[in-house]
mmCIF file of C-alpha atoms and ligand atoms in Angstrom:
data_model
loop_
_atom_site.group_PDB
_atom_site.id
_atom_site.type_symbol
_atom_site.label_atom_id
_atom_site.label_comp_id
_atom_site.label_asym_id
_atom_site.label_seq_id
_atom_site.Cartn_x
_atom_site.Cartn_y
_atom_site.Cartn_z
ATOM 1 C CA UNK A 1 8.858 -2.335 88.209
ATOM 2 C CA UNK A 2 12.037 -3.142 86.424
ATOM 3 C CA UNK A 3 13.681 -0.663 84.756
ATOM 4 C CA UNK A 4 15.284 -1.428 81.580
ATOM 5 C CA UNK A 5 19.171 -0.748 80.721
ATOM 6 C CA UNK A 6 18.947 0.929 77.360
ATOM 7 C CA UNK A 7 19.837 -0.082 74.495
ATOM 8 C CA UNK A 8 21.019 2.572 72.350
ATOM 9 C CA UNK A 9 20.665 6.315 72.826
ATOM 10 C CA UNK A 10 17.824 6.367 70.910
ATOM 11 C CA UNK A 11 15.485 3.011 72.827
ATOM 12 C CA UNK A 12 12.747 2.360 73.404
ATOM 13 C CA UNK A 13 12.358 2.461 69.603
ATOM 14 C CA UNK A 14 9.613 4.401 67.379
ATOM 15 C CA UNK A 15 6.915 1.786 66.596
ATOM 16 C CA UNK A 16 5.759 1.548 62.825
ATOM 17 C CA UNK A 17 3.590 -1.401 63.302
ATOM 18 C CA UNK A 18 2.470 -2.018 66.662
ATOM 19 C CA UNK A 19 1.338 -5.488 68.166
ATOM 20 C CA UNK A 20 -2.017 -5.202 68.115
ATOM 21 C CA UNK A 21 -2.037 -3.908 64.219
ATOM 22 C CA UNK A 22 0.408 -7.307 63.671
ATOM 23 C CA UNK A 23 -2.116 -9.647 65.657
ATOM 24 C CA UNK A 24 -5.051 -8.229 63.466
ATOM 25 C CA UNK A 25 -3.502 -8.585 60.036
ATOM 26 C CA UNK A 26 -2.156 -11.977 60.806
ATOM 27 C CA UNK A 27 -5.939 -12.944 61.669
ATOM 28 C CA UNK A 28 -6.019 -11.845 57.976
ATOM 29 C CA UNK A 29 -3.500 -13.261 56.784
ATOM 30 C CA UNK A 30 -4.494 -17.344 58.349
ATOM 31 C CA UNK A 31 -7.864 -16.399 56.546
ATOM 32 C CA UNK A 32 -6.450 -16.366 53.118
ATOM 33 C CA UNK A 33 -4.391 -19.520 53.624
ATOM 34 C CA UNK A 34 -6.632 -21.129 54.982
ATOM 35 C CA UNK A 35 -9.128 -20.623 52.286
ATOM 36 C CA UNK A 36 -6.970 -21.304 49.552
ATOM 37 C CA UNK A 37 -5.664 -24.850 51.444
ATOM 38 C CA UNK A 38 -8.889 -25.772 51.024
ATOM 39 C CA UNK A 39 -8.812 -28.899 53.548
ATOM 40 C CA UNK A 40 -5.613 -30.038 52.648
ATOM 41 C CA UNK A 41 -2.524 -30.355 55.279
ATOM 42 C CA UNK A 42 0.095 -27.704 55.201
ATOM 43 C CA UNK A 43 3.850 -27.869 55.486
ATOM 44 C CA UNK A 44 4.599 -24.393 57.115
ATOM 45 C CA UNK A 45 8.691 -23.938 56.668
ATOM 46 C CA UNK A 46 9.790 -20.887 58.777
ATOM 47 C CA UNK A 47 12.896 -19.220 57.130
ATOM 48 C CA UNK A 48 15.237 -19.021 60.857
ATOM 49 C CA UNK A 49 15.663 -16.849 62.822
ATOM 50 C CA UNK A 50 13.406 -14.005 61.917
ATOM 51 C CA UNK A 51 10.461 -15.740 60.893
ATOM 52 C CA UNK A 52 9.635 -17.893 64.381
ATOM 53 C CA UNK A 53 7.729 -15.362 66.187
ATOM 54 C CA UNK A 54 5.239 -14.511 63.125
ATOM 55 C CA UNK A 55 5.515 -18.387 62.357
ATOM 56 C CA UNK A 56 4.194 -19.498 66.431
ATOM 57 C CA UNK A 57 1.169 -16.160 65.732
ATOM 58 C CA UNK A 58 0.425 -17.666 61.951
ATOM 59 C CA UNK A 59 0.348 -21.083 62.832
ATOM 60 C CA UNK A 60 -1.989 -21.113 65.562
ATOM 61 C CA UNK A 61 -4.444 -19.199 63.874
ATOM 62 C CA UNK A 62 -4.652 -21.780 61.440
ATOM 63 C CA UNK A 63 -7.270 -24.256 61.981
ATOM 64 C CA UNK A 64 -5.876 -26.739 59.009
ATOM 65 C CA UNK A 65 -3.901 -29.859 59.487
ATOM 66 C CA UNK A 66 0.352 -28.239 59.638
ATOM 67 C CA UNK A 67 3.537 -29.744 60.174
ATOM 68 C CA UNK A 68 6.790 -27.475 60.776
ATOM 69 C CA UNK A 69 9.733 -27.556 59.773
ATOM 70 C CA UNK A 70 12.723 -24.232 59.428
ATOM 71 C CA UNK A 71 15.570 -23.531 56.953
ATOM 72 C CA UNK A 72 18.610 -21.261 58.138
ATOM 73 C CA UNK A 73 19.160 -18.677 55.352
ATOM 74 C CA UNK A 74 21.688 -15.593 56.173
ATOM 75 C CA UNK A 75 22.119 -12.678 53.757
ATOM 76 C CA UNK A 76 22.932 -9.794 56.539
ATOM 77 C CA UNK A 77 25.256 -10.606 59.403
ATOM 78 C CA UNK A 78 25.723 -8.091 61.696
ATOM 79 C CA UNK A 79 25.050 -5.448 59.140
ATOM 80 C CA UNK A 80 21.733 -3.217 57.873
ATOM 81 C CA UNK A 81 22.732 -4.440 54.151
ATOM 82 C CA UNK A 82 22.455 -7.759 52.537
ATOM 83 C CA UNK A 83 25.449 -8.935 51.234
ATOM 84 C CA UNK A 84 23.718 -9.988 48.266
ATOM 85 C CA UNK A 85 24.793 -13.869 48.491
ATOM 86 C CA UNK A 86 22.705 -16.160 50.771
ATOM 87 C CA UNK A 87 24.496 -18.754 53.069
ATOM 88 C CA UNK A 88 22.197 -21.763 53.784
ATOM 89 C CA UNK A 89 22.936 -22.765 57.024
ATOM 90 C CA UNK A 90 20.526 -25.201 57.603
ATOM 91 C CA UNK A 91 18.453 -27.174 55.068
ATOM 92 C CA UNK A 92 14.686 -28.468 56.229
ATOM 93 C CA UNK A 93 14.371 -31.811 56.953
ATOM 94 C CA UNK A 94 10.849 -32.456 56.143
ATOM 95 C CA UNK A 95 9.939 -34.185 53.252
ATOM 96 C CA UNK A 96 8.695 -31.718 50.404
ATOM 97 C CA UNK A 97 7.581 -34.086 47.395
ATOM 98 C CA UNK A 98 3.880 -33.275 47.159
ATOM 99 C CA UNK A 99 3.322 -31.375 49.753
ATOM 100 C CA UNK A 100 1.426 -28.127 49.847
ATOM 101 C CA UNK A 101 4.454 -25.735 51.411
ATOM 102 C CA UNK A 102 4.128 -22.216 52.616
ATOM 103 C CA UNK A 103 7.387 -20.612 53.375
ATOM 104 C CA UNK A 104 7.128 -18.258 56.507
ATOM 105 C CA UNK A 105 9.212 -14.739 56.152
ATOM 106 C CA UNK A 106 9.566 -12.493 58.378
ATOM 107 C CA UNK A 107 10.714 -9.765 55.365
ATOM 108 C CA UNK A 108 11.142 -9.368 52.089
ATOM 109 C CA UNK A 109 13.169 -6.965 50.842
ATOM 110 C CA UNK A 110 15.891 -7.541 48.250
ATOM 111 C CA UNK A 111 14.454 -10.548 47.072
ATOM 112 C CA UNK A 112 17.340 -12.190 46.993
ATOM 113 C CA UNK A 113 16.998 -14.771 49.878
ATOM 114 C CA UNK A 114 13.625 -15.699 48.899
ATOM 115 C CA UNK A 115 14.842 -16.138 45.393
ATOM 116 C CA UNK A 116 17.270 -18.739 46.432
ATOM 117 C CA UNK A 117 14.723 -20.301 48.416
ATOM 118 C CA UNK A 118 12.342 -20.835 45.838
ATOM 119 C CA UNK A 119 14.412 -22.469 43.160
ATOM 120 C CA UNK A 120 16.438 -24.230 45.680
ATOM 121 C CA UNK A 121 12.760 -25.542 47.152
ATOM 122 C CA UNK A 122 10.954 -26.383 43.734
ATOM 123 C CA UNK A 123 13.704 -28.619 43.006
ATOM 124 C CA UNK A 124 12.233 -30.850 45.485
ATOM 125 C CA UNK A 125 8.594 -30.780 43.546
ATOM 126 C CA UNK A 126 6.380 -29.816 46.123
ATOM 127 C CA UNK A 127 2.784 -30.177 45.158
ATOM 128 C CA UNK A 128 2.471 -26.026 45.681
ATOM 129 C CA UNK A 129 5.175 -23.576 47.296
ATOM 130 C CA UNK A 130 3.724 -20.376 48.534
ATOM 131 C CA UNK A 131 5.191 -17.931 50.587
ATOM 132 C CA UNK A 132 4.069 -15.489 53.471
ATOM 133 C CA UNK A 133 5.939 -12.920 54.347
ATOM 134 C CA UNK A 134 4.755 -10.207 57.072
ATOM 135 C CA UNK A 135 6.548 -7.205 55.688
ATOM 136 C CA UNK A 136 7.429 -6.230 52.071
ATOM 137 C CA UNK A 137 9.506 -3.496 51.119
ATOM 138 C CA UNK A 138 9.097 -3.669 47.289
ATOM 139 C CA UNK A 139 11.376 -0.126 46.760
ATOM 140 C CA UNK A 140 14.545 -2.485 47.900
ATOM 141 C CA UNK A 141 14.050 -5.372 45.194
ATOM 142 C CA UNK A 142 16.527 -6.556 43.085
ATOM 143 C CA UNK A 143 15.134 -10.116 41.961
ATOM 144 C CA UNK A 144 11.601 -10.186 40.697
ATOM 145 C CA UNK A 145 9.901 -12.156 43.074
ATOM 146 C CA UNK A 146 6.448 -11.487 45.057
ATOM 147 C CA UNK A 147 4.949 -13.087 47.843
ATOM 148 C CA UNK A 148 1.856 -14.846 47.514
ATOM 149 C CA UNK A 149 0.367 -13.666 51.228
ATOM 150 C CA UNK A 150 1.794 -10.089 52.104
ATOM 151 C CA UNK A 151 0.777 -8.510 55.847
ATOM 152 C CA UNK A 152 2.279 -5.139 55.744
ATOM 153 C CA UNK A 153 4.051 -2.942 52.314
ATOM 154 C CA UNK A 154 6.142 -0.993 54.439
ATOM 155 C CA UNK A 155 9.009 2.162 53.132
ATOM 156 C CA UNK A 156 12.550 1.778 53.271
ATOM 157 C CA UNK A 157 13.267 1.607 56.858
ATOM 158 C CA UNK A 158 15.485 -0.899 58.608
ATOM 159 C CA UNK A 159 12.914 -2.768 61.391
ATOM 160 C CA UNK A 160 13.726 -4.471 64.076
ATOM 161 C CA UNK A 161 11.663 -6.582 66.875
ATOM 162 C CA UNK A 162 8.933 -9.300 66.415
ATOM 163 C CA UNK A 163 11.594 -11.482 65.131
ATOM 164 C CA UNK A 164 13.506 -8.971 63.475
ATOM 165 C CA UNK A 165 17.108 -8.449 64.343
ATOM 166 C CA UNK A 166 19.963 -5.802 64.274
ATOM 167 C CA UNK A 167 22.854 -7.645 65.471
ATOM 168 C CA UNK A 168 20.864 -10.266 66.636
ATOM 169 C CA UNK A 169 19.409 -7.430 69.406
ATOM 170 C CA UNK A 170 15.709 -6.455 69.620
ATOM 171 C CA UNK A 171 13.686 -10.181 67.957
ATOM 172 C CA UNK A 172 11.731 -10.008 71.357
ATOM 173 C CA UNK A 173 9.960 -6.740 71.049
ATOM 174 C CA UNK A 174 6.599 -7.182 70.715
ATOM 175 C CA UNK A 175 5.781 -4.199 68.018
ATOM 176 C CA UNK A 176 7.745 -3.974 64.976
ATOM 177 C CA UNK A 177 9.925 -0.708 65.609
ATOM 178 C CA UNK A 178 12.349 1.346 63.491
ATOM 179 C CA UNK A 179 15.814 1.122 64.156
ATOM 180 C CA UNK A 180 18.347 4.121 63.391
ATOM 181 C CA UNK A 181 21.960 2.639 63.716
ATOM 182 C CA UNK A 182 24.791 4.948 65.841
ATOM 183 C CA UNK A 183 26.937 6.100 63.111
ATOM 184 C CA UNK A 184 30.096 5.239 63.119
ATOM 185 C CA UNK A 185 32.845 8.051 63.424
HETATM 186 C C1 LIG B 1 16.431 -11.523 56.690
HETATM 187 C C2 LIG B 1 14.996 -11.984 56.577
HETATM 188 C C3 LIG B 1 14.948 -12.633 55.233
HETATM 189 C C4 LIG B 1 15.999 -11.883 54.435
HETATM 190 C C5 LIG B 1 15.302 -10.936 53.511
HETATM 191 O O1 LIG B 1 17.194 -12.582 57.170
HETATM 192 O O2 LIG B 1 14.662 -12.880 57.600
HETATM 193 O O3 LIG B 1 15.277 -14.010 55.296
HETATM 194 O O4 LIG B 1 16.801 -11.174 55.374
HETATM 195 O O5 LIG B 1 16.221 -10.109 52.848
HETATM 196 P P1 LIG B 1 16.417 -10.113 51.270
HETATM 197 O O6 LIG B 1 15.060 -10.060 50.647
HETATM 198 O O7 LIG B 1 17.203 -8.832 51.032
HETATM 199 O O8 LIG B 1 17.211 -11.326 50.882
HETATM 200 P P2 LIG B 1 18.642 -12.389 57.836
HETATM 201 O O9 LIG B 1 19.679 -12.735 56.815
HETATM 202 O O10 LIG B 1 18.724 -11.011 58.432
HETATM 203 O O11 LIG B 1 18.680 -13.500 58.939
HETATM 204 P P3 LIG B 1 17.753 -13.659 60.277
HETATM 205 O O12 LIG B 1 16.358 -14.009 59.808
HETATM 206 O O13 LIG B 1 18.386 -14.766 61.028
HETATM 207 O O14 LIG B 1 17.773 -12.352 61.036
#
């Protein structure tokens, strides 16, 4: 067996939601969109980086028509709080005029990136534009926006793993843990 190098003082991490708890909801979660597609081809748009890993679960329990296609959106850099500007870094390529889009998050918390998002995707008049996100953390928000397909309303704590970063360290865990940064003297 390998043994792993850890990370921090504190690894491996506390789980809040563990993988089988994820792969259950997002069951779920494919069975609302799926209903509500009714038939009709989906563009999924995953939000990079922190969406892909819910994105490649969501996707393939879809049993609807899809095409992909990611934005780059940054609002935290290497630290636990967003800046409270978004950077696009990468636009979607895909053609959005008429189509039925979901937008794939991996959190929402502030609001703010999905915000920006949203107003910068309508102006492209897709035929519908609803989001998924897998966790919501409604005590952060500071723009009043909801998701339309929710998986977990989790508290205040910063979460790393499943596709979620700190530093860019932990997206391949497979549970969703919390993370505790070192303080710094
Ligand atoms: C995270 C997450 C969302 C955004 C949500 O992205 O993926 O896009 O923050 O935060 P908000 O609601 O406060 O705007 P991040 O900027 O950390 O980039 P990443 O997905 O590449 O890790």
């Amino acid at each position: 067996m390998t043994e792993l190098k850890p990370l921090t003082p504190t690894f491996p991490l506390p789980v809040l939601l563990s993988r089988d708890q994820i792969h259950n909801r997002v069951q779920e979660l494919a069975a609302a969109i799926t209903k509500d597609a009714a038939g009709e081809p989906l563009l999924v748009l995953g939000v990079l980086k922190g969406s892909i890993i819910f994105l490649a679960d969501l996707a393939r329990a879809l049993p609807v028509e899809c095409s992909f296609d990611f934005l780059a959106a940054a609002s935290y850099g290497r630290s636990i709080h967003s800046s409270g500007s978004v950077h696009l870094k990468k636009d979607t390529d895909a053609e959005i005029a008429d189509k039925h889009v979901i937008l794939v998050e991996d959190i929402l918390d502030t609001g703010i990136t999905l915000n920006y998002l949203c107003k910068h995707l309508h102006l492209r008049h897709p035929r519908t534009l609803r989001v998924a996100t897998l966790l919501d953390k409604p005590s952060r928000r500071r723009e009043p926006i909801a998701a339309d397909y929710v998986g977990f309303t989790i508290p205040d704590h910063f979460v790393v793993g499943y596709g979620m970063d700190y530093a860019e360290r932990f997206r391949n865990l497979p549970d969703i843990c919390i993370y505790t940064p070192e303080p710094t003297s």
